[in-house]
Amino acid sequence: MFRVYGVSAQGGDVNSDARKELAMKTPSTRINCIGPETNPHDLTSPIAWLMSSE
């Protein structure tokens, strides 16, 4: 079985005009993690799944 996750630690395009807005965010809330049974700001979800017996 496999799963697909999308992960961005930047939280957006740092080359755009939104760069200053991204810099103002708390680093832990800039994280985006998309996948099954995933908290959107939790990078450990894919790692926890890899370590599980599923």
mmCIF file of C-alpha atoms in Angstrom, residues 7-54:
data_model
loop_
_atom_site.group_PDB
_atom_site.id
_atom_site.type_symbol
_atom_site.label_atom_id
_atom_site.label_comp_id
_atom_site.label_asym_id
_atom_site.label_seq_id
_atom_site.Cartn_x
_atom_site.Cartn_y
_atom_site.Cartn_z
ATOM 1 C CA VAL A 7 4.424 19.019 1.649
ATOM 2 C CA SER A 8 5.521 22.659 1.539
ATOM 3 C CA ALA A 9 7.632 24.093 4.332
ATOM 4 C CA GLN A 10 7.674 27.513 2.612
ATOM 5 C CA GLY A 11 3.910 27.860 2.500
ATOM 6 C CA GLY A 12 3.894 29.809 -0.744
ATOM 7 C CA ASP A 13 5.891 31.389 -3.537
ATOM 8 C CA VAL A 14 8.795 33.324 -2.001
ATOM 9 C CA ASN A 15 9.457 35.054 -5.318
ATOM 10 C CA SER A 16 6.045 36.748 -5.407
ATOM 11 C CA ASP A 17 4.679 39.926 -3.849
ATOM 12 C CA ALA A 18 3.289 37.780 -1.008
ATOM 13 C CA ARG A 19 6.828 37.172 0.283
ATOM 14 C CA LYS A 20 6.521 39.787 3.051
ATOM 15 C CA GLU A 21 3.190 38.306 4.148
ATOM 16 C CA LEU A 22 4.748 34.826 4.331
ATOM 17 C CA ALA A 23 7.653 36.173 6.389
ATOM 18 C CA MET A 24 5.206 37.591 8.943
ATOM 19 C CA LYS A 25 3.594 34.192 9.587
ATOM 20 C CA THR A 26 4.762 31.914 12.363
ATOM 21 C CA PRO A 27 6.992 29.290 10.685
ATOM 22 C CA SER A 28 4.917 26.400 12.046
ATOM 23 C CA THR A 29 1.772 27.786 10.392
ATOM 24 C CA ARG A 30 3.496 28.325 7.017
ATOM 25 C CA ILE A 31 3.859 24.546 6.683
ATOM 26 C CA ASN A 32 1.309 22.888 4.408
ATOM 27 C CA CYS A 33 0.910 19.124 4.472
ATOM 28 C CA ILE A 34 -1.817 17.609 2.322
ATOM 29 C CA GLY A 35 -2.718 13.942 2.500
ATOM 30 C CA PRO A 36 -5.001 11.374 4.084
ATOM 31 C CA GLU A 37 -5.699 11.818 7.802
ATOM 32 C CA THR A 38 -3.320 14.781 7.987
ATOM 33 C CA ASN A 39 -3.280 17.957 10.033
ATOM 34 C CA PRO A 40 -2.428 20.738 7.550
ATOM 35 C CA HIS A 41 0.489 22.027 9.654
ATOM 36 C CA ASP A 42 1.965 18.702 10.825
ATOM 37 C CA LEU A 43 5.063 17.448 8.998
ATOM 38 C CA THR A 44 5.129 14.306 11.135
ATOM 39 C CA SER A 45 2.011 12.760 9.544
ATOM 40 C CA PRO A 46 3.837 11.201 6.554
ATOM 41 C CA ILE A 47 6.649 10.000 8.826
ATOM 42 C CA ALA A 48 4.190 8.501 11.326
ATOM 43 C CA TRP A 49 2.464 6.616 8.499
ATOM 44 C CA LEU A 50 5.805 5.269 7.216
ATOM 45 C CA MET A 51 6.616 3.991 10.699
ATOM 46 C CA SER A 52 3.177 2.416 11.221
ATOM 47 C CA SER A 53 2.251 -1.162 10.387
ATOM 48 C CA GLU A 54 -0.356 -0.142 7.759
#
